Structure formats: C-alpha cells, structure tokens
JSON list of C-alpha atoms in Angstrom, two decimals:
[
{"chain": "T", "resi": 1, "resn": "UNK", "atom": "CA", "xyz": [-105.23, -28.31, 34.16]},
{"chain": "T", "resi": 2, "resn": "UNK", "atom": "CA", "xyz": [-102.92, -28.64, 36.73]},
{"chain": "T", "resi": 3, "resn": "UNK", "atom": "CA", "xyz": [-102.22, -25.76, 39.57]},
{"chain": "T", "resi": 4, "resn": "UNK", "atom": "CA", "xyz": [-100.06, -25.31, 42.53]},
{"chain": "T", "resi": 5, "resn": "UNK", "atom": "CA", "xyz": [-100.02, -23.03, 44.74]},
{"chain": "T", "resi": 6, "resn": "UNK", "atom": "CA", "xyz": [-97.14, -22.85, 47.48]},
{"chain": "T", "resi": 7, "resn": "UNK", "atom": "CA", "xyz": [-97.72, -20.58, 50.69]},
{"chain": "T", "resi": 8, "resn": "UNK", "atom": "CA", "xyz": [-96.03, -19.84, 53.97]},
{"chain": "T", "resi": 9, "resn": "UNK", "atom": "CA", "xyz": [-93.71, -17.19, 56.01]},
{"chain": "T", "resi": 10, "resn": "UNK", "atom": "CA", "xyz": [-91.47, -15.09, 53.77]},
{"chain": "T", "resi": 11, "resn": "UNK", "atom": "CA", "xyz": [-88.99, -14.76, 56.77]},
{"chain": "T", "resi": 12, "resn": "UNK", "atom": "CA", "xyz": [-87.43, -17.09, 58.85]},
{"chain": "T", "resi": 13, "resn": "UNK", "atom": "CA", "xyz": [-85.08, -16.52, 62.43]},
{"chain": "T", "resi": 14, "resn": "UNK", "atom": "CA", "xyz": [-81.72, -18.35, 61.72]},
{"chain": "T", "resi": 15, "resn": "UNK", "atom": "CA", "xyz": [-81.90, -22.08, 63.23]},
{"chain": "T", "resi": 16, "resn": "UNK", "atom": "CA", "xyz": [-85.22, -22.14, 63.15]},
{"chain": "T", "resi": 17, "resn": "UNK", "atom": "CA", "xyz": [-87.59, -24.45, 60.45]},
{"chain": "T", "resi": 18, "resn": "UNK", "atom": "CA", "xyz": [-88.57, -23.06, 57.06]},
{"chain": "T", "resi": 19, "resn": "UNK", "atom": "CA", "xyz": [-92.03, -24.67, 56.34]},
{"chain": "T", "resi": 20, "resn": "UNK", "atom": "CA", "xyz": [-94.07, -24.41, 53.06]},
{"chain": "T", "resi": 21, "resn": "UNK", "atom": "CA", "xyz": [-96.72, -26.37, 52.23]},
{"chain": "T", "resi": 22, "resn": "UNK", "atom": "CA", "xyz": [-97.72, -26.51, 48.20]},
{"chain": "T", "resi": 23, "resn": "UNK", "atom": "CA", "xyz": [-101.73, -26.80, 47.73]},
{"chain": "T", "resi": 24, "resn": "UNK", "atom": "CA", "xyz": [-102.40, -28.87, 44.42]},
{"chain": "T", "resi": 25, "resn": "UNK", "atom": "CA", "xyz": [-105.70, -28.61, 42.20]},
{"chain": "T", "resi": 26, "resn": "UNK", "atom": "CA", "xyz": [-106.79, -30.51, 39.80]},
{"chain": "T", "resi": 27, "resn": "UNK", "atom": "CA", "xyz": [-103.07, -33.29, 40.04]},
{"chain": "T", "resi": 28, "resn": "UNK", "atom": "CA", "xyz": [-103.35, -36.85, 41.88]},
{"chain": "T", "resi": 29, "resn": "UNK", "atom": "CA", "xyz": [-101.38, -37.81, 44.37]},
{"chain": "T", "resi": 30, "resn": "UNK", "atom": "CA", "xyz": [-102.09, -41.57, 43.19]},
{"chain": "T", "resi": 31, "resn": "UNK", "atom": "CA", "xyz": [-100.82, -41.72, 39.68]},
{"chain": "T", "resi": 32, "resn": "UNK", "atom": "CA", "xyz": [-97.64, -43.62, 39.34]},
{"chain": "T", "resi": 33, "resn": "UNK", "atom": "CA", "xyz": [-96.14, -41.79, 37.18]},
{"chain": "T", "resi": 34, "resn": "UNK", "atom": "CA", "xyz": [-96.37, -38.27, 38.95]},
{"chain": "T", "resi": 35, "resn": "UNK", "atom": "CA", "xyz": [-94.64, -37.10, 42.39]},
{"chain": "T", "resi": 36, "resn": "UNK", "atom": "CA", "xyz": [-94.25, -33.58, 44.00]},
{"chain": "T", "resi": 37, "resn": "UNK", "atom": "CA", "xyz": [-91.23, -31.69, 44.25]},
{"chain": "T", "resi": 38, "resn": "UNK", "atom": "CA", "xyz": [-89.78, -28.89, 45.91]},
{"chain": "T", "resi": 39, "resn": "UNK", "atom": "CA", "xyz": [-87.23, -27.09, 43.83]},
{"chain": "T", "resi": 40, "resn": "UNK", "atom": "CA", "xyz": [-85.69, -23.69, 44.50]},
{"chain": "T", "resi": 41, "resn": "UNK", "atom": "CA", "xyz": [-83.58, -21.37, 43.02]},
{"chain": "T", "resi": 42, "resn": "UNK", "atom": "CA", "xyz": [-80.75, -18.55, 43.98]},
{"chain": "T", "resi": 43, "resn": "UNK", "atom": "CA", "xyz": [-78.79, -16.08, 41.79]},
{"chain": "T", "resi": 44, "resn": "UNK", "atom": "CA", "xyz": [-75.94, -17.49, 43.26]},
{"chain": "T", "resi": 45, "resn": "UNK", "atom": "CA", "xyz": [-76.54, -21.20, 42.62]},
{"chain": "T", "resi": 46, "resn": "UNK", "atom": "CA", "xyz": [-79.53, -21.18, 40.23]},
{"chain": "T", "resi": 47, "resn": "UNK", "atom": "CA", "xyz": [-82.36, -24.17, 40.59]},
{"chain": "T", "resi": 48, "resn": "UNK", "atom": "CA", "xyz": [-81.44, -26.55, 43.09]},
{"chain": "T", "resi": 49, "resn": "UNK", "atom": "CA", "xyz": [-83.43, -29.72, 43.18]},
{"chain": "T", "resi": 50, "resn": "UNK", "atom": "CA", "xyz": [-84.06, -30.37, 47.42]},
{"chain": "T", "resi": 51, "resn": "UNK", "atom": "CA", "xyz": [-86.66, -33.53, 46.99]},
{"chain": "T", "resi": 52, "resn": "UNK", "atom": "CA", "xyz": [-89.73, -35.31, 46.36]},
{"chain": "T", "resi": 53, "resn": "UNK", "atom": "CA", "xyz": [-92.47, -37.63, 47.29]},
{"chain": "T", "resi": 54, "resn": "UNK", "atom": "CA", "xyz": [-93.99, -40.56, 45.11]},
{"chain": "T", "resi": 55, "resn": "UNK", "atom": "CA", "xyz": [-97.42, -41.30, 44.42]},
{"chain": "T", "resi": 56, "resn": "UNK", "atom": "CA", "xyz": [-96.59, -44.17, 47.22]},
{"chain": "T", "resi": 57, "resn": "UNK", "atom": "CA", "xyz": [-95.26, -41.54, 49.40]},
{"chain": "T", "resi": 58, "resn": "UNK", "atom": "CA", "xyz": [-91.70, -42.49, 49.27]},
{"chain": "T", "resi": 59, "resn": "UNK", "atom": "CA", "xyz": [-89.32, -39.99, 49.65]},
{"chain": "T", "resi": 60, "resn": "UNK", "atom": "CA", "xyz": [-85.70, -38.90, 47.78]},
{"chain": "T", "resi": 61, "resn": "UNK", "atom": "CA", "xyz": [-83.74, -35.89, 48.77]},
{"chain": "T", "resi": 62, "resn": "UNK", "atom": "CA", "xyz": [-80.79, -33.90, 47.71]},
{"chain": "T", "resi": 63, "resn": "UNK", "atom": "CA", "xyz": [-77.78, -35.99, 49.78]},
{"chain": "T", "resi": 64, "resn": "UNK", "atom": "CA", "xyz": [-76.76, -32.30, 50.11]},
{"chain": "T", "resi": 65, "resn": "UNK", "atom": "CA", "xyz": [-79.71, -31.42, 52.54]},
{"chain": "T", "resi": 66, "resn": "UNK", "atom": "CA", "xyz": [-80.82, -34.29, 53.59]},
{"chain": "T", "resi": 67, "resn": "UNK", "atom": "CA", "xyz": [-80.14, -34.19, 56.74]},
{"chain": "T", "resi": 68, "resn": "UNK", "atom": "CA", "xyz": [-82.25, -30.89, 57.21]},
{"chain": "T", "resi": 69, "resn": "UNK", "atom": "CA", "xyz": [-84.54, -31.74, 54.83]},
{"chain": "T", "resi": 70, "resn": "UNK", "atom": "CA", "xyz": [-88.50, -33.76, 55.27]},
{"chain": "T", "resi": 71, "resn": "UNK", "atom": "CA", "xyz": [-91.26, -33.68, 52.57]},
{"chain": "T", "resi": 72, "resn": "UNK", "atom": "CA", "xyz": [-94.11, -34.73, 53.51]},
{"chain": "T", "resi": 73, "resn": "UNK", "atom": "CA", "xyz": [-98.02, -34.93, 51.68]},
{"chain": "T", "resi": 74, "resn": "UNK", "atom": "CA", "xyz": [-101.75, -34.74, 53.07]},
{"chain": "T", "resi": 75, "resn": "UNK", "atom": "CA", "xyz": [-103.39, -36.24, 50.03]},
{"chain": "T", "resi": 76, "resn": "UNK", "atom": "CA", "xyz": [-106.76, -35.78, 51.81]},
{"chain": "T", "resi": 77, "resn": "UNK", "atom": "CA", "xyz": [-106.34, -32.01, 51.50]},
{"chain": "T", "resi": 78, "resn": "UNK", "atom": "CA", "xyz": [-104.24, -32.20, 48.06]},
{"chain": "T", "resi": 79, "resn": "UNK", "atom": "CA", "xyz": [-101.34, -30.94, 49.66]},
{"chain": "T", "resi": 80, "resn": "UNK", "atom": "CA", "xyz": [-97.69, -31.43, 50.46]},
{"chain": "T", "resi": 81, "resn": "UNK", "atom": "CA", "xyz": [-95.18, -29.66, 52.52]},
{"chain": "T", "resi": 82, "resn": "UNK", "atom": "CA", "xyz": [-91.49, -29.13, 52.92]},
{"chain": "T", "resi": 83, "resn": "UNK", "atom": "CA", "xyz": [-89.66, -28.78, 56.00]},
{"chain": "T", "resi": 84, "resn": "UNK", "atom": "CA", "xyz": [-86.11, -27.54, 56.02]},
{"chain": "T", "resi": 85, "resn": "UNK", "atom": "CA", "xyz": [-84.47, -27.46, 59.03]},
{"chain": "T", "resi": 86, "resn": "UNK", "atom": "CA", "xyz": [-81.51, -25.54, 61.00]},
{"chain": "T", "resi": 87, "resn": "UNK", "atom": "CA", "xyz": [-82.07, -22.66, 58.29]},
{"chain": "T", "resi": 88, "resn": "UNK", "atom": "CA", "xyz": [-79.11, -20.26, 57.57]},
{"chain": "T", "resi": 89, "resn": "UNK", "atom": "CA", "xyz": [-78.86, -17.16, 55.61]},
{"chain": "T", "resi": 90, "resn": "UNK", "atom": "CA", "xyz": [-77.79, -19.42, 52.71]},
{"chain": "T", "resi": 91, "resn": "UNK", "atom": "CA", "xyz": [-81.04, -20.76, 52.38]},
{"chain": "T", "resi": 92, "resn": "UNK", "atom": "CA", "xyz": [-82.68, -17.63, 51.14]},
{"chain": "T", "resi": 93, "resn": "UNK", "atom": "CA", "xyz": [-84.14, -18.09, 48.37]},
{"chain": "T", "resi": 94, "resn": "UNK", "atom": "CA", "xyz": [-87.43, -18.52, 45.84]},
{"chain": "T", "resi": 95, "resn": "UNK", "atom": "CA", "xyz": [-88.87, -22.20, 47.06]},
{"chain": "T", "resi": 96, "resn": "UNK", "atom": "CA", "xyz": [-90.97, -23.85, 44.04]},
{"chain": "T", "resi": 97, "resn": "UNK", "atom": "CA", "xyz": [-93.17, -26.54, 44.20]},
{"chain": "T", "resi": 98, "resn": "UNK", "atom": "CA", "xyz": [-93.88, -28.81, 40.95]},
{"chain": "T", "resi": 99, "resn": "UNK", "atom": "CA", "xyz": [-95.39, -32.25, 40.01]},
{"chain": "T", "resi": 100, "resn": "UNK", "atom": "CA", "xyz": [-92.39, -34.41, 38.70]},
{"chain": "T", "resi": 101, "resn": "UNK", "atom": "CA", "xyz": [-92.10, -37.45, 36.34]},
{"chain": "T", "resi": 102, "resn": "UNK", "atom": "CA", "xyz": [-90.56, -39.94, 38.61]},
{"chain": "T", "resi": 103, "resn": "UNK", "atom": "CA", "xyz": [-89.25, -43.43, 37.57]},
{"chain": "T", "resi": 104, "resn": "UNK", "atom": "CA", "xyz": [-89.09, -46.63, 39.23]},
{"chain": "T", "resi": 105, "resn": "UNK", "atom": "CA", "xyz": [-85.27, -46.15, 40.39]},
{"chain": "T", "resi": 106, "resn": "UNK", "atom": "CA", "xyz": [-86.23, -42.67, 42.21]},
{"chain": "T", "resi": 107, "resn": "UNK", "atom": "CA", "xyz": [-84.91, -40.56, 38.91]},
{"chain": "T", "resi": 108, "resn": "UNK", "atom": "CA", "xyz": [-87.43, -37.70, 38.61]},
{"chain": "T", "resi": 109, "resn": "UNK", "atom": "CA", "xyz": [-87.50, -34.65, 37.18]},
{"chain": "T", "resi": 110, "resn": "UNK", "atom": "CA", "xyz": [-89.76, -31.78, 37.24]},
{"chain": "T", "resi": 111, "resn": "UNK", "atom": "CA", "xyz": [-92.80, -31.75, 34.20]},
{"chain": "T", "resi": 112, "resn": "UNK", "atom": "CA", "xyz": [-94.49, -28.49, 33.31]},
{"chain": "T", "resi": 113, "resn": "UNK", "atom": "CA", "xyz": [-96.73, -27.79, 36.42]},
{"chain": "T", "resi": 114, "resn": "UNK", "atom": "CA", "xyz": [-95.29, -25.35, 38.63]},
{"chain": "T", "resi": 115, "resn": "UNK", "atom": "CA", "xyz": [-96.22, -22.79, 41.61]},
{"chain": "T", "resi": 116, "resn": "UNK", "atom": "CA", "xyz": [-95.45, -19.19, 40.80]},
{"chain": "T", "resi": 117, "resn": "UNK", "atom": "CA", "xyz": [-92.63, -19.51, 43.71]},
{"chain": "T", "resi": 118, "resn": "UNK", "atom": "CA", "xyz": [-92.15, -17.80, 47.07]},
{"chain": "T", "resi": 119, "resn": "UNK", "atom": "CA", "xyz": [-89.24, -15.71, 48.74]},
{"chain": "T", "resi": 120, "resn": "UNK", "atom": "CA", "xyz": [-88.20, -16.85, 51.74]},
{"chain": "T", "resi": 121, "resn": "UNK", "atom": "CA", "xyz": [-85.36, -14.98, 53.55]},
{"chain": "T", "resi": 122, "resn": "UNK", "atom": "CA", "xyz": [-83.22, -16.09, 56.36]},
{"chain": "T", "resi": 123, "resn": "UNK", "atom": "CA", "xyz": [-82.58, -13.23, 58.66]},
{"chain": "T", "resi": 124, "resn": "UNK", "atom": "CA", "xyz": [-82.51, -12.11, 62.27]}
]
C-alpha cells in the first residue's frame, strides 16, 4: 500500500517561495515505471498538472510554470519536494502530490496514489 503525505506552510507572502515537500511510504523511488508528481487544483482552473521527477531523477514541468517551478527528491528519506517560486495570489490553491506512470518520452500521468492535499494561500 502506497501513502503520501504532503506537508508545509498553508500561507505564503506574495514573491516569496511556496515549498512542500510530499513524504512517501511504502512507493520506490527506483522503479522505472513510477515518478512523483505535484498536481494541484483551483475552482477556477480545476487540476493543473505543475511536474514530476523520474525514478532517474529527471525532471518535466508544466512549460506554463516552468520558469518558477523545481521538483526535487531525497530518496534517502522517501521524500520529494516542490518549489514554486515568485508566488502570486493566483497560486492559491490545494497542492497534491501523487506517484505517476511515466513513459520513456516524459508522458506521465498520475496512478491511484495520492496525498489528501494541502491549502496553500497567497496573501499579504
């Protein structure tokens, strides 16, 4: 059985760095047919895919935020983070973290192992 677990602040100053980090029981990070993504989801916009990091440790993002955007893994603790950066109110929202099914080309998409989600609002 797969868990994850994602924790961090639930507020965030505007321009400042949202950081999450997703803790991961009983997944490997070394199966190549699994990564870790961070997904998250607005009434306005609905589930937006940001990124996510290969069993090698490669890394796709959403061209949309990838310039504010690093994912990032500690597979000795079973855990991998997100860092968004330059945050505006617009990126309020419920951040997810799930294991994905990720192809050769980069394609992924996220399997049925997910965190429960946390709120994290952008405001002064």
């Amino acid at each position: 059985q797969v868990q994850l677990q994602e924790s961090g602040p639930g507020l965030v100053k505007p321009s400042q760095t949202l950081s999450l980090t997703c803790t991961v029981l009983g997944g490997s990070f070394t199966n190549r047919y699994y990564g870790w993504t961070w997904i998250r989801q607005t009434p306005e916009k609905g589930l937006e895919w940001m990124g996510v990091i290969t069993n090698t440790g490669t890394t796709y993002y959403n061209p949309s935020l990838k310039s504010r955007t690093s994912i990032s893994r500690d597979t000795a603790n079973n855990q991998f983070s997100l860092q968004l950066m330059s945050v505006t109110p617009e990126d309020t929202a419920v951040y997810y973290c799930a294991r994905a099914i990720v192809f050769d080309s980069g394609a992924n998409y996220p399997d049925d192992y997910w965190g429960q989600g946390t709120q994290v609002t952008v405001s002064s």
